[in-house]
PDB file of C-alpha atoms in Angstrom:
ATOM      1  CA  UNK A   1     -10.290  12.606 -16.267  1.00  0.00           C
ATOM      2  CA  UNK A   2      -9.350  15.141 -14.196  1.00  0.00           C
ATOM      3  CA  UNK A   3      -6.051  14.044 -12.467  1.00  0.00           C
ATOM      4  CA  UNK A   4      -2.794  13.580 -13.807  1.00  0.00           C
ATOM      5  CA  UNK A   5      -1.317  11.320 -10.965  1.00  0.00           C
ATOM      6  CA  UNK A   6      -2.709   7.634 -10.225  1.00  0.00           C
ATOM      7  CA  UNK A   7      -1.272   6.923  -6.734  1.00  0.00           C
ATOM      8  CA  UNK A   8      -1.609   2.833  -6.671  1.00  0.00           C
ATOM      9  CA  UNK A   9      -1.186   0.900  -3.102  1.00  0.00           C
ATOM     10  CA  UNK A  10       0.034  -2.227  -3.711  1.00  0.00           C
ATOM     11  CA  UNK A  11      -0.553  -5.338  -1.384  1.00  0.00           C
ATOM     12  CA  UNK A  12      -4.689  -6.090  -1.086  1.00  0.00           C
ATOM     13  CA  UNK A  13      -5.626  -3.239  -3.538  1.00  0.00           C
ATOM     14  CA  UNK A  14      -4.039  -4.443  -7.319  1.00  0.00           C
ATOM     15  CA  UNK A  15      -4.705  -8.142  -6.193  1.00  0.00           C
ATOM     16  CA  UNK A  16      -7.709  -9.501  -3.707  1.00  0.00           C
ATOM     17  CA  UNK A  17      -6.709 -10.186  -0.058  1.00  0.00           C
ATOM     18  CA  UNK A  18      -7.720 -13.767  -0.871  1.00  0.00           C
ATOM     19  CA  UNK A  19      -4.377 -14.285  -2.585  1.00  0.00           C
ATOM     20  CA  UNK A  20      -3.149 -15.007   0.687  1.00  0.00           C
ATOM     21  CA  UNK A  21       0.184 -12.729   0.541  1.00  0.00           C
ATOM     22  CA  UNK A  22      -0.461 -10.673   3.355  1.00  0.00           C
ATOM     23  CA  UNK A  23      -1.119 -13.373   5.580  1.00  0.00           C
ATOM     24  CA  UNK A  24       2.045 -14.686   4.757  1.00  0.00           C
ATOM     25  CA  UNK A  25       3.501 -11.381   5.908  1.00  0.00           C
ATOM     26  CA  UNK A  26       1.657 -11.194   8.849  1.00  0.00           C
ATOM     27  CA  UNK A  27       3.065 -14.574  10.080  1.00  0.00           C
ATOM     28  CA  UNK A  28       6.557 -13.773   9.325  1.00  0.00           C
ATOM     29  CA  UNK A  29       5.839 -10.234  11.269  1.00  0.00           C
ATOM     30  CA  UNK A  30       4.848 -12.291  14.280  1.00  0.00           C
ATOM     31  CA  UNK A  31       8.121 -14.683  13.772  1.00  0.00           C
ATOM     32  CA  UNK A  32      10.304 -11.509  13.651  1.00  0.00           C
ATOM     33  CA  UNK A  33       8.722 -10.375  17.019  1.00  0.00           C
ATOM     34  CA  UNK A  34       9.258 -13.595  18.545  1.00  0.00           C
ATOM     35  CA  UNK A  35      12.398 -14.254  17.180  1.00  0.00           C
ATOM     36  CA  UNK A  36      14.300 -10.913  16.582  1.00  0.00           C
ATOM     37  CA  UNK A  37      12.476  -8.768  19.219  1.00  0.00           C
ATOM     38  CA  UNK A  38      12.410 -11.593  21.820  1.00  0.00           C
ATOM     39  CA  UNK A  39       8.604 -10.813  22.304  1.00  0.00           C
ATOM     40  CA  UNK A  40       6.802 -13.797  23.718  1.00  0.00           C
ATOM     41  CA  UNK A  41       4.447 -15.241  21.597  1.00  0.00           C
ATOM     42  CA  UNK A  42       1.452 -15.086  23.787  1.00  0.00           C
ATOM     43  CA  UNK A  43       2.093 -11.204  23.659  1.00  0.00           C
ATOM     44  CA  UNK A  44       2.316 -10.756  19.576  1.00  0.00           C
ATOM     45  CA  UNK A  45      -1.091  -9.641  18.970  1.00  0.00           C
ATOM     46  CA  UNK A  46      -1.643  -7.512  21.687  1.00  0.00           C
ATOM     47  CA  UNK A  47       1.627  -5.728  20.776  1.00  0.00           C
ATOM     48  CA  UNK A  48       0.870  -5.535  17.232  1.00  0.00           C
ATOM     49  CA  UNK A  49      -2.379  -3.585  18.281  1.00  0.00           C
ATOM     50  CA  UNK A  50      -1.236  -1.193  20.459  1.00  0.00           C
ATOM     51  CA  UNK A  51       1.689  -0.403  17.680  1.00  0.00           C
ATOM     52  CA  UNK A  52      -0.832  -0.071  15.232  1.00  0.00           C
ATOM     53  CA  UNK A  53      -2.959   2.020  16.675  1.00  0.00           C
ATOM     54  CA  UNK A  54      -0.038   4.540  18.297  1.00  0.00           C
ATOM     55  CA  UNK A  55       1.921   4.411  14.987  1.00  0.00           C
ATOM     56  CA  UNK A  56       0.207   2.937  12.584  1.00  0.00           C
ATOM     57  CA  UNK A  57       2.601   0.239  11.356  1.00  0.00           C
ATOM     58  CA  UNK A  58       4.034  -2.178  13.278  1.00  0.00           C
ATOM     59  CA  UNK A  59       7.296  -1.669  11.873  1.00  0.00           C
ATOM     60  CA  UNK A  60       7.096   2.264  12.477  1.00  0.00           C
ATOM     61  CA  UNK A  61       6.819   1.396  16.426  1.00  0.00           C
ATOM     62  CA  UNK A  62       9.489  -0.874  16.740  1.00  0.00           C
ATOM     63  CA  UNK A  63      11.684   1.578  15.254  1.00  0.00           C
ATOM     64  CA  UNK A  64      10.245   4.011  17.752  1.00  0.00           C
ATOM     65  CA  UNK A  65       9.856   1.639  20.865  1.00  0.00           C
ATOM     66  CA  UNK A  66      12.969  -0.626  20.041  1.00  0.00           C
ATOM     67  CA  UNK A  67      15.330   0.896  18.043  1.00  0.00           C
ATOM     68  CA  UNK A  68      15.201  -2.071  15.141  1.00  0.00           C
ATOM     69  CA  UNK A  69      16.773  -2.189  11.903  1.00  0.00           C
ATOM     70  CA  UNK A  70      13.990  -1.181   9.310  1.00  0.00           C
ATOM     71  CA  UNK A  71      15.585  -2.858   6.529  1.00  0.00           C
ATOM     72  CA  UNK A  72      16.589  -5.852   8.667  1.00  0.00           C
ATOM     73  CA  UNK A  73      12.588  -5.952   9.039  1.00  0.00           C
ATOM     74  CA  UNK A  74      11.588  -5.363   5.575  1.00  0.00           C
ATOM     75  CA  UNK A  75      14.194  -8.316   4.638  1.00  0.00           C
ATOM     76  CA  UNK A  76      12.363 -10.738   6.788  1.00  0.00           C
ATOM     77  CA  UNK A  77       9.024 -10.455   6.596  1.00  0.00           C
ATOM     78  CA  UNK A  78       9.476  -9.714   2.767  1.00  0.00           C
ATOM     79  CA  UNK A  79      10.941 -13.276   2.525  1.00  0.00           C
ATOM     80  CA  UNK A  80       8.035 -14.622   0.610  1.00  0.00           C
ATOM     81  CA  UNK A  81       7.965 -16.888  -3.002  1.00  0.00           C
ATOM     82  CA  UNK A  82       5.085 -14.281  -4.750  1.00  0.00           C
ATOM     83  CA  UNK A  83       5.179 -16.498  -7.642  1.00  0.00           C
ATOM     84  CA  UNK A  84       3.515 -19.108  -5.546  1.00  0.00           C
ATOM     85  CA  UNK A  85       0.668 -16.986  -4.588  1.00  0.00           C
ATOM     86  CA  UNK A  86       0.259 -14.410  -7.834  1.00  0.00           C
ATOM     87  CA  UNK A  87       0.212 -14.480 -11.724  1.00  0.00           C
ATOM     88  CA  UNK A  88      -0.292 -12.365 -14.420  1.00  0.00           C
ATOM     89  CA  UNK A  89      -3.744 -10.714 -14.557  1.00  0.00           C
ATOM     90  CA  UNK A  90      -3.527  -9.665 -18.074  1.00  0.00           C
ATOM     91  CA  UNK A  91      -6.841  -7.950 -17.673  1.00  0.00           C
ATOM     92  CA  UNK A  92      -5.658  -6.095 -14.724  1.00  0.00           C
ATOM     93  CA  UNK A  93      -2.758  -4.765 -17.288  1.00  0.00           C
ATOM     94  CA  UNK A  94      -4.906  -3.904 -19.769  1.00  0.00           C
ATOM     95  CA  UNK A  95      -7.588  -1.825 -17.378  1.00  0.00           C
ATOM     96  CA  UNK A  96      -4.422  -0.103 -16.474  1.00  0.00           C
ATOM     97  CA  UNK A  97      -3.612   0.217 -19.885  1.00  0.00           C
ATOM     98  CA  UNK A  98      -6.220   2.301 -20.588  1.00  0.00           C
ATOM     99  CA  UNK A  99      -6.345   4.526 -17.677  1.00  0.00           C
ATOM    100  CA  UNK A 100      -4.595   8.137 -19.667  1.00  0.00           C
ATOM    101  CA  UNK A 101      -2.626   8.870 -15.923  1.00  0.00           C
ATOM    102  CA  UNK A 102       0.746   8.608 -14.831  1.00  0.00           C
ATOM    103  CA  UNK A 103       0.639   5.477 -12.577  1.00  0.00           C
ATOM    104  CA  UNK A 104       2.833   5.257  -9.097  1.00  0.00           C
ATOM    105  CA  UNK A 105       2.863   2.852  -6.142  1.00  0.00           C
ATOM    106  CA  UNK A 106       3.160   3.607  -2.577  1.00  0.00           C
ATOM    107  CA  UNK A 107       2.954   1.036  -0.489  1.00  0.00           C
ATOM    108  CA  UNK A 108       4.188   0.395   2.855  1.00  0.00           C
ATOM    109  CA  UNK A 109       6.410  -2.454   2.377  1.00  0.00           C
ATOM    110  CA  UNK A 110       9.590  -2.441   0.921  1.00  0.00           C
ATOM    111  CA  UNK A 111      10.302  -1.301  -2.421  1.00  0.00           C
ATOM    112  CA  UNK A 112      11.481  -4.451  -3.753  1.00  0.00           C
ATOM    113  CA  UNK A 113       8.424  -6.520  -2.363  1.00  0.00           C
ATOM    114  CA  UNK A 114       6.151  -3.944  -4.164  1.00  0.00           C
ATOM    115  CA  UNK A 115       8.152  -4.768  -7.643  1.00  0.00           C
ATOM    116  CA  UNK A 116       8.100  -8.088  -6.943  1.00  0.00           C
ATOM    117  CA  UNK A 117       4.051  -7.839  -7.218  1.00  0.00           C
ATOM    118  CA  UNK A 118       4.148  -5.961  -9.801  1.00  0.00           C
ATOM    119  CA  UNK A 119       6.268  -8.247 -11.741  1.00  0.00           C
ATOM    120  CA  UNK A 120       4.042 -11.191 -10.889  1.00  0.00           C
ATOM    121  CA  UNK A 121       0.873  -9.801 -12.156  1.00  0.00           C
ATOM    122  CA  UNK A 122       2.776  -8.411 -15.189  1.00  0.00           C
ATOM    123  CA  UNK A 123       1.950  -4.906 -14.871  1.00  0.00           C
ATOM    124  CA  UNK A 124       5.309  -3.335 -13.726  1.00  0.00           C
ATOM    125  CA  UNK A 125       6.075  -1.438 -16.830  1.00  0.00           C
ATOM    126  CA  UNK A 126       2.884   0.105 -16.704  1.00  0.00           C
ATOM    127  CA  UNK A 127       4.451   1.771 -13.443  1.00  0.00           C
ATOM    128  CA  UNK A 128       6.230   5.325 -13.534  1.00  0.00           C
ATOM    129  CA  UNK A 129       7.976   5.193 -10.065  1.00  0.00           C
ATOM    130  CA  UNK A 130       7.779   2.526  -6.532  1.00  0.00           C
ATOM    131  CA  UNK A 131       7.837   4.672  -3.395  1.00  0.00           C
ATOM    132  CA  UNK A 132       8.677   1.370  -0.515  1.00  0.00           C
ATOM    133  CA  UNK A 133       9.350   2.924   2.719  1.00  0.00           C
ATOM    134  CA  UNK A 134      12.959   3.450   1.668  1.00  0.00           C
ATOM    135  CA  UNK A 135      12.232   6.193  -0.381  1.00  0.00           C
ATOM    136  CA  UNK A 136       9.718   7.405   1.667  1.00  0.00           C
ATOM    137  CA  UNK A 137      12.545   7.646   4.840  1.00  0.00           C
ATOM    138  CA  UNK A 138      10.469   5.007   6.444  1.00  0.00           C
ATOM    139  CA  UNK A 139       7.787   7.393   7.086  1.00  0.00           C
ATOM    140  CA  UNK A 140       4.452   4.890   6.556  1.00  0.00           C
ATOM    141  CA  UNK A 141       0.880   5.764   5.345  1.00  0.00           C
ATOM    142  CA  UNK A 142      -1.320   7.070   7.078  1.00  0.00           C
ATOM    143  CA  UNK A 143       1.262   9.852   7.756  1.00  0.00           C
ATOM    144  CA  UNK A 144       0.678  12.751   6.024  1.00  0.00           C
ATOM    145  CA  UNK A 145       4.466  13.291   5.189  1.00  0.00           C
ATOM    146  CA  UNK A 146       4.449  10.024   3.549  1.00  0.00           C
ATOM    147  CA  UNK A 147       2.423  11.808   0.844  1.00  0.00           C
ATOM    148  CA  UNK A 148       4.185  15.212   1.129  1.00  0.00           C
ATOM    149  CA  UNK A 149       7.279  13.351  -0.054  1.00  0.00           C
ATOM    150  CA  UNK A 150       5.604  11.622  -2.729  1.00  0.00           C
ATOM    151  CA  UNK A 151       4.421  14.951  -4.209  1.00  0.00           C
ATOM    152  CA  UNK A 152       7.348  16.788  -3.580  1.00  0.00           C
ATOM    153  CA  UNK A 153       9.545  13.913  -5.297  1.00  0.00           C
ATOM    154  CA  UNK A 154       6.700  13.704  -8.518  1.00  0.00           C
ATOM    155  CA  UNK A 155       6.750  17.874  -8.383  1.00  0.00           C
ATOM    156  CA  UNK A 156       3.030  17.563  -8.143  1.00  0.00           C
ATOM    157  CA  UNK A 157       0.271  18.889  -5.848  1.00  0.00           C
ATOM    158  CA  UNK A 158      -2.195  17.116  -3.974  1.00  0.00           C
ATOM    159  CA  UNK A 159      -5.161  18.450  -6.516  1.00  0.00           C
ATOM    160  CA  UNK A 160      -3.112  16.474  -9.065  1.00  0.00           C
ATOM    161  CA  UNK A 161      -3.217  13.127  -7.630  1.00  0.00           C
ATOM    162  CA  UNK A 162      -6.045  10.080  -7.473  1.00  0.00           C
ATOM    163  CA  UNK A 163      -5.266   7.737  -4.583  1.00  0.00           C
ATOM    164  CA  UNK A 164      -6.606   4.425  -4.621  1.00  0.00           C
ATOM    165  CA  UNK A 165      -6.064   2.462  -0.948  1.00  0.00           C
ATOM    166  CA  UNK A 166      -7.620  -0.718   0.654  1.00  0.00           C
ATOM    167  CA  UNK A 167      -7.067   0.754   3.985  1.00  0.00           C
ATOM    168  CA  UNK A 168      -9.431   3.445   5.447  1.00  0.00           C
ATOM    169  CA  UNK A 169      -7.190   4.613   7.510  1.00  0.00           C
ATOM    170  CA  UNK A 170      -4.742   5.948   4.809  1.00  0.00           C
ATOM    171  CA  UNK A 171      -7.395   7.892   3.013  1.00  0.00           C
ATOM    172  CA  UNK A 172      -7.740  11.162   5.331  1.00  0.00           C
ATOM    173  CA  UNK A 173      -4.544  12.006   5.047  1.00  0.00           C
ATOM    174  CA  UNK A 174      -4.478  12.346   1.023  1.00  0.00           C
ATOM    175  CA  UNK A 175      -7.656  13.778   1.180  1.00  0.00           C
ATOM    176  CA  UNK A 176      -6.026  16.901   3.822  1.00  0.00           C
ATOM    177  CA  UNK A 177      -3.547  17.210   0.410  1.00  0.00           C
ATOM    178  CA  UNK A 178      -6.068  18.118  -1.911  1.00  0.00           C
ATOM    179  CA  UNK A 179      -6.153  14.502  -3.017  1.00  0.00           C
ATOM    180  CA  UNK A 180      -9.361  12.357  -4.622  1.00  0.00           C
ATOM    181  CA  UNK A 181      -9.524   9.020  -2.932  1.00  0.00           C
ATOM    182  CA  UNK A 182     -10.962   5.491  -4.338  1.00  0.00           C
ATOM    183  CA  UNK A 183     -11.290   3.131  -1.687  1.00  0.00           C
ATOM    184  CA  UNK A 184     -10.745  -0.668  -2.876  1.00  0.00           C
ATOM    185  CA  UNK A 185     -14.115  -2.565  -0.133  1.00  0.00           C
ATOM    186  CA  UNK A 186     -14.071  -5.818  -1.519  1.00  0.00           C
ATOM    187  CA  UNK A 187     -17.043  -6.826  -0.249  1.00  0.00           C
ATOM    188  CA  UNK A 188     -17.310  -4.339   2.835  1.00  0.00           C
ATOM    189  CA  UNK A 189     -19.197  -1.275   3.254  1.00  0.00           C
ATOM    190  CA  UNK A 190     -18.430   2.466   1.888  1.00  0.00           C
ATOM    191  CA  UNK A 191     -16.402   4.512   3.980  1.00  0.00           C
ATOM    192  CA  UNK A 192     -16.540   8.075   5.122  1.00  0.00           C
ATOM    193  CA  UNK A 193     -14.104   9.913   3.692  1.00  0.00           C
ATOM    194  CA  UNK A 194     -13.745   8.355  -0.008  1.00  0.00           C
ATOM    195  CA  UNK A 195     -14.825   9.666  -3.157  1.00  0.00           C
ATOM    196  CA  UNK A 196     -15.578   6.855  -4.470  1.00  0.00           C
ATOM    197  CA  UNK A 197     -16.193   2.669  -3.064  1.00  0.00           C
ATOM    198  CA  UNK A 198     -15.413   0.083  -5.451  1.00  0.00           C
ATOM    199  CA  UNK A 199     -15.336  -3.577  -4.707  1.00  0.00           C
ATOM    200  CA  UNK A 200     -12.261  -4.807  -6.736  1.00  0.00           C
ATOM    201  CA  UNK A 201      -9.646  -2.519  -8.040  1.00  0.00           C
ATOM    202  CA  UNK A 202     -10.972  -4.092 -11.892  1.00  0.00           C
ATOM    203  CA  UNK A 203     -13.808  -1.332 -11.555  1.00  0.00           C
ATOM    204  CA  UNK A 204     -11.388   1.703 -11.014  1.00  0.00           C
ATOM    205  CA  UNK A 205     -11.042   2.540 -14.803  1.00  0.00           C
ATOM    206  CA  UNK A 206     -15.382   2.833 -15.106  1.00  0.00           C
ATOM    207  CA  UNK A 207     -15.275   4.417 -11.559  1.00  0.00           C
ATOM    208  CA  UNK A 208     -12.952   7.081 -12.440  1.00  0.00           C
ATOM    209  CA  UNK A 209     -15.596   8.918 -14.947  1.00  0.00           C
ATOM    210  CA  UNK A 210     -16.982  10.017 -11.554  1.00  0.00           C
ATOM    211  CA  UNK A 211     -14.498  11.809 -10.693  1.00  0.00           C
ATOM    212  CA  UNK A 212     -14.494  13.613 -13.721  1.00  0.00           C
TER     213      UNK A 212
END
């Protein structure tokens, strides 16, 4: 394989959205707007649009629009029991096992949510480094300075580094590094700008030979 650097997301790519986490998220998100942000709950979704699509997080356009306390945030709508929703996926572990790269996650959450996962499904030692938005100066994917500060902080170039996302959106970006993308479908269609479309993130280690 021709990459050194296996850059992991976390939430919906090393488990499948049907685990129900990020929904769980997403409600607490829409409690924080109501409750913190005094947003009126007729107005969430609309809001939560129009943040993600001028700064692609809704967290990164509060703290642009409204000033808020990102780790305030990342408490909140972190405040989740993963152990009801996630267990160890020993074959997940030992797919990961097997894959001869250096493995990182980069998520958008918070760094502790992303161990917490990682604990769950029993693969955290399999992990070199978490980048949560803490580390990453709460600069989200799809920005391309997340990444720059990924690769600066791993003393690696873009060239060096697999990235393997469930969101579309996050892939062009890596890709303008030098990057190789795997996009995680589960179920849906290929999209431009991957390498490589796999349904479940189970397939990545046989998927990887076509990178080589």
């Amino acid at each position: 394989m021709p990459r050194s650097l296996l850059l992991l997301d976390v939430d919906n790519t090393l488990y499948p959205p049907s685990r129900g986490v990020v929904e769980r998220v997403d409600t607490l998100i829409n409690r924080y707007l109501i409750e913190r942000v005094g947003i009126d709950a007729a107005q969430v979704d609309d809001i939560r649009r129009r943040l993600w699509s001028d700064y692609g997080t809704t967290l990164h356009g509060l703290m642009h629009r409204r000033g808020i306390d990102p780790h305030d945030y990342l408490r909140f709508v972190h405040a989740i029991e993963l152990g009801e929703l996630l267990a160890p996926d020993p074959p997940l572990g030992a797919m990961l096992g097997r894959i001869p790269l250096l493995k990182v996650a980069v998520t958008n959450g918070s760094a502790a949510h992303a161990r917490g996962v990682l604990d769950c499904l029993g693969v955290r030692p399999l992990f070199f480094r978490v980048y949560g938005l803490e580390r990453l100066a709460f600069v989200p994917k799809p920005y391309v300075q997340a990444y720059q500060m990924v690769l600066a902080d791993m003393h690696a170039l873009g060239r060096d580094c697999i990235l393997v996302e469930d969101r579309a959106v996050n892939l062009r970006a890596a890709r303008q590094l030098g990057m190789r993308t795997v996009y995680i479908a589960d179920g849906g269609p290929p999209v431009p700008g991957a390498d490589l479309s796999i349904g479940s993130v189970l397939e990545l280690e046989r998927a990887l030979g076509a990178l080589a």
